[in-house]
mmCIF file of C-alpha atoms in Angstrom:
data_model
loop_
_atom_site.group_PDB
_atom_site.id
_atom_site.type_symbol
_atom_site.label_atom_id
_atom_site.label_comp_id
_atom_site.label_asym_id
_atom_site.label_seq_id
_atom_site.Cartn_x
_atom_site.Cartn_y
_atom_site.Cartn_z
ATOM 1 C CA UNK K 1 -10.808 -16.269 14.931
ATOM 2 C CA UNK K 2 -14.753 -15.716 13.988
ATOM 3 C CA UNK K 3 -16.493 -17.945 11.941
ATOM 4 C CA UNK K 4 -16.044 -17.505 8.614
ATOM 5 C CA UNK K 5 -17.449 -18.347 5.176
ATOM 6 C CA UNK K 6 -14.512 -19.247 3.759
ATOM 7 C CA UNK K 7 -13.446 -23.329 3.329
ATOM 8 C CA UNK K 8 -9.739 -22.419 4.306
ATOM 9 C CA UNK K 9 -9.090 -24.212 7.500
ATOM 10 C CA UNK K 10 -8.625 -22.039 10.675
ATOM 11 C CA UNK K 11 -4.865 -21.902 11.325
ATOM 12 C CA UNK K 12 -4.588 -21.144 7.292
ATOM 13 C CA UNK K 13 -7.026 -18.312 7.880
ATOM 14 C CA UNK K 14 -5.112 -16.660 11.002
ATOM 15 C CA UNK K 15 -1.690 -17.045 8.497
ATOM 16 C CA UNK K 16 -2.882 -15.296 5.594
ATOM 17 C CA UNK K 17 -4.899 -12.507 7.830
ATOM 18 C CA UNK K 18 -1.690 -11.905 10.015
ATOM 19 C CA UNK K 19 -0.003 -11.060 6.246
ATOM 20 C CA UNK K 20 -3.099 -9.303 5.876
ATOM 21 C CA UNK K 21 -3.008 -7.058 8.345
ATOM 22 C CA UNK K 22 0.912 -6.488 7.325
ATOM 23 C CA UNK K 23 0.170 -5.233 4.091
ATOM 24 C CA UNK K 24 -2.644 -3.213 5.566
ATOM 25 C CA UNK K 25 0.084 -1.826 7.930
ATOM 26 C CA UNK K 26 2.424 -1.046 4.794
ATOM 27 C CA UNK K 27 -0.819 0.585 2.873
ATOM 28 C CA UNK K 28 -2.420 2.753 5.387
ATOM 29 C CA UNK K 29 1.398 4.418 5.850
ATOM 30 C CA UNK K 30 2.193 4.644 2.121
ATOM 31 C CA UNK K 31 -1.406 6.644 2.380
ATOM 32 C CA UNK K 32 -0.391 8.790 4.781
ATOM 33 C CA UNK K 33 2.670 9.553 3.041
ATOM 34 C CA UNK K 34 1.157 9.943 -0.103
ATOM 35 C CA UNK K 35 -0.877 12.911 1.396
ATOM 36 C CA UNK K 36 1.979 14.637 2.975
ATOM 37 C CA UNK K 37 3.565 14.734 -0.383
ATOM 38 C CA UNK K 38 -0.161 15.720 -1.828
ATOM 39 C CA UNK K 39 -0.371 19.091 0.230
ATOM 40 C CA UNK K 40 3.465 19.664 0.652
ATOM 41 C CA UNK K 41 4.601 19.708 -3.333
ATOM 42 C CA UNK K 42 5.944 22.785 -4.534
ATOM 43 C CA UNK K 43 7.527 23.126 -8.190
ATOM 44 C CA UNK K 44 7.671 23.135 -11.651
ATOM 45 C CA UNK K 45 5.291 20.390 -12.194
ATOM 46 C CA UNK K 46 3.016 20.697 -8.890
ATOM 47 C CA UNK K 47 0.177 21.411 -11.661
ATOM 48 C CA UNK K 48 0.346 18.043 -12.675
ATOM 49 C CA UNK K 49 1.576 15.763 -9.824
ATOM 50 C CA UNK K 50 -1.031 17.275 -7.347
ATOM 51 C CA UNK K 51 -4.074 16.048 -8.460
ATOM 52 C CA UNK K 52 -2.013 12.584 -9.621
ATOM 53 C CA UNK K 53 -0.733 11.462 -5.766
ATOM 54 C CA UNK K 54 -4.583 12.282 -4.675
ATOM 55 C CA UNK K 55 -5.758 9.806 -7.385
ATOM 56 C CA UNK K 56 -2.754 7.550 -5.990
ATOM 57 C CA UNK K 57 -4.608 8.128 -2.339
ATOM 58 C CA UNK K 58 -8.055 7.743 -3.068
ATOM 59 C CA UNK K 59 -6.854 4.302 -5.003
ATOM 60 C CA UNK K 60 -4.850 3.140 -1.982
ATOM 61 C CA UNK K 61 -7.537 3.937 0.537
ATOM 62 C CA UNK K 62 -9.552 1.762 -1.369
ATOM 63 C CA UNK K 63 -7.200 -1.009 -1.752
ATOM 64 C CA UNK K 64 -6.857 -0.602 1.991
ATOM 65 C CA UNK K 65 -10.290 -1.245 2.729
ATOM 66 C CA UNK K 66 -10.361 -4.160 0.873
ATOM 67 C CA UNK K 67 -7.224 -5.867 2.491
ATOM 68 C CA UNK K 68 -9.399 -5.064 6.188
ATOM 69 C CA UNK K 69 -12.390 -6.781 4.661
ATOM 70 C CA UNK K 70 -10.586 -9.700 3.281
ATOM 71 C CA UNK K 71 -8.891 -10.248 6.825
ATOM 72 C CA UNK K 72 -12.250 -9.684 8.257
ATOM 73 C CA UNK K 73 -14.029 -11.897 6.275
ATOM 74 C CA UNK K 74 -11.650 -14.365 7.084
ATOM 75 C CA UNK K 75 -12.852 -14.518 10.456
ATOM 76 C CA UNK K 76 -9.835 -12.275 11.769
ATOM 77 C CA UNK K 77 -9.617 -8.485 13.118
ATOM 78 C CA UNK K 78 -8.319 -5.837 10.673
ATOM 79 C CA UNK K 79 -5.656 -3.329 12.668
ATOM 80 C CA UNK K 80 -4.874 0.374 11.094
ATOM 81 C CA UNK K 81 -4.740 2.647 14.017
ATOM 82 C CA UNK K 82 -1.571 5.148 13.643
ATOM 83 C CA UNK K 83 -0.258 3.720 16.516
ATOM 84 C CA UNK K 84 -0.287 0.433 15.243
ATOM 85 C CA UNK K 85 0.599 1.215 11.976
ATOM 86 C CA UNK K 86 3.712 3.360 13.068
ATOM 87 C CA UNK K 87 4.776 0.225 14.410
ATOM 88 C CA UNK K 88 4.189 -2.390 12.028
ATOM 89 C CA UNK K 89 4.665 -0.741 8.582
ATOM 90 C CA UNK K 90 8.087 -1.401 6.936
ATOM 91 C CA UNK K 91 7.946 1.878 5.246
ATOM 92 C CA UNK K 92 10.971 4.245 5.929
ATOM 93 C CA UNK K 93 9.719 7.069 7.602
ATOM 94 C CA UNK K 94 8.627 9.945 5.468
ATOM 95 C CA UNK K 95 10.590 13.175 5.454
ATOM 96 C CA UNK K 96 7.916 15.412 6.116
ATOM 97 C CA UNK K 97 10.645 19.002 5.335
ATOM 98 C CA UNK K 98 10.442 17.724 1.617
ATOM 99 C CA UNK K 99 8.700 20.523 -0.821
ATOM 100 C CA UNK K 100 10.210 20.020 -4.415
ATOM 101 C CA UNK K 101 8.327 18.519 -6.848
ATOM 102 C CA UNK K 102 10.639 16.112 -8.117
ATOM 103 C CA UNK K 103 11.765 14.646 -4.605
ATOM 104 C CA UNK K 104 8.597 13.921 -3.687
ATOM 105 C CA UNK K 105 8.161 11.421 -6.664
ATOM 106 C CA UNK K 106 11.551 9.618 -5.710
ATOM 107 C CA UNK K 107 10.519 9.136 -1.804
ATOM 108 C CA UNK K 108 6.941 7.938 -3.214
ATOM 109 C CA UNK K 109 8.480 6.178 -6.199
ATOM 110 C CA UNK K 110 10.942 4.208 -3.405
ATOM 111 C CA UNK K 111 8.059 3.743 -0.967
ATOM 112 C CA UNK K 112 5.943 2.147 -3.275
ATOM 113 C CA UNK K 113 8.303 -0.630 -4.128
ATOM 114 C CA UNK K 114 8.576 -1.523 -0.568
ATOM 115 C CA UNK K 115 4.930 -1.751 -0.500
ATOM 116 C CA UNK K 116 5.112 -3.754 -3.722
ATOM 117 C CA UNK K 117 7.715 -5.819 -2.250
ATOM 118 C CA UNK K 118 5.536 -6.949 0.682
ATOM 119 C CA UNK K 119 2.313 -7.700 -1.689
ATOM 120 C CA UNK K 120 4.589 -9.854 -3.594
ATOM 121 C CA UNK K 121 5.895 -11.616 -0.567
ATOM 122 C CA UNK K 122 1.702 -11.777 0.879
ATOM 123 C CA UNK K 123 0.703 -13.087 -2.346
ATOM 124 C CA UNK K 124 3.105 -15.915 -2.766
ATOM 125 C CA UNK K 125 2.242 -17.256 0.953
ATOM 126 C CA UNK K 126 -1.817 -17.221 -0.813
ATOM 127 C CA UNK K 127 -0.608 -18.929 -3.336
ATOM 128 C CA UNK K 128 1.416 -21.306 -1.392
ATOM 129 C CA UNK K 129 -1.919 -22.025 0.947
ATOM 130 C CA UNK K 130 -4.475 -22.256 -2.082
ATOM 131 C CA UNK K 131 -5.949 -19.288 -1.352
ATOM 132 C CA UNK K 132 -6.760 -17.781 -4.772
ATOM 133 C CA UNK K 133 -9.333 -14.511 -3.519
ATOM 134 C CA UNK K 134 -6.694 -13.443 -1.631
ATOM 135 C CA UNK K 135 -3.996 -14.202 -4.109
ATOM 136 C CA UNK K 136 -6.482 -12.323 -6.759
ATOM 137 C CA UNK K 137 -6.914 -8.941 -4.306
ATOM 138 C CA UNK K 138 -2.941 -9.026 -3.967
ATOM 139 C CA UNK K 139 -2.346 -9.389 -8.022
ATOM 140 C CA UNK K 140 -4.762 -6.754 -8.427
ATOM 141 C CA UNK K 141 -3.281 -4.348 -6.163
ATOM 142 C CA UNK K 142 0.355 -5.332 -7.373
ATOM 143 C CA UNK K 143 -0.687 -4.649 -11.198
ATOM 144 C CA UNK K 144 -1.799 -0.924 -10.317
ATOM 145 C CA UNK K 145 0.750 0.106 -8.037
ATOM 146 C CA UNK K 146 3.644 -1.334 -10.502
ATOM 147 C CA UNK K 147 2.144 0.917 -12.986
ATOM 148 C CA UNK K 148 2.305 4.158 -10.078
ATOM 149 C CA UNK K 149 5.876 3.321 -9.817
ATOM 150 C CA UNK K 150 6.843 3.154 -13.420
ATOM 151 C CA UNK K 151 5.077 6.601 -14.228
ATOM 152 C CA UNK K 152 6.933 7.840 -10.958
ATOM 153 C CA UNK K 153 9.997 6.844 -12.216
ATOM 154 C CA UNK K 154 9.637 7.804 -15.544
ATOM 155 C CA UNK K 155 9.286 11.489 -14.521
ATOM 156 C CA UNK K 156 12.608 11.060 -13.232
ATOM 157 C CA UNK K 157 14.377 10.344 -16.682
ATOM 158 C CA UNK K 158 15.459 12.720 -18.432
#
């Protein structure tokens, strides 16, 4: 661990950066997945879920950053190479064949709760070790995401 600004105490530091880098795991593959179903979708309502998963990716890749620099500022490294990531995400794999519209927002709409699920699980640990910035960048993250999967699951009533 680097020295760090923060008043957490060093072990508590490396525990909340491992979950960290987890989450950044889980995000930088929900990213990539997001953009296969980006350029792939073909159907009825391609018009108006192709420009909504990029604004899902452009928010995600900004979320990711900020999980990085979190762990980073922590004093701890932030890992996001594919290889790593391909490793370490809990994602299901994404079926890359997948072209209809409407298939696309169920495999986003069921990879996004798993991401969701492991935010929830990171930001009960920060709340369990007092550490409320980190708690704060998880809520944050949870709160938009939660509102991704209800619109992607609302498309799917009907």
């Amino acid at each position: 661990m680097y020295k760090s600004p923060s008043p957490l105490p060093e072990k508590t530091r490396a525990t909340i950066a491992d979950s960290l880098n987890a989450r950044l795991a889980d995000g930088l593959d929900l990213h990539s997945q997001i953009k296969v179903a980006h350029w792939n979708i073909k159907g009825p309502q391609f018009a108006s879920l192709h420009p909504l998963f990029e604004t899902f990716a452009v928010s995600l890749a900004n979320h990711n950053d900020s999980i990085a620099e979190r762990a980073v500022t922590l004093g701890a490294k932030a890992f996001g190479t594919s290889r790593h990531v391909g490793k370490a995400s809990r994602l299901p794999e994404y079926p890359q064949e997948t072209t209809r519209d409407l298939e696309h927002v169920k495999l986003l709409a069921e990879r996004i709760e798993v991401y969701l699920d492991g935010l929830r699980e990171s930001r009960k640990l920060f709340v369990e070790v007092d550490d409320a910035d980190s708690e704060d960048l998880a809520t944050g993250i949870i709160v938009e995401f939660e509102k991704h999967a209800w619109f992607l699951r609302a498309s799917l009533e009907g």
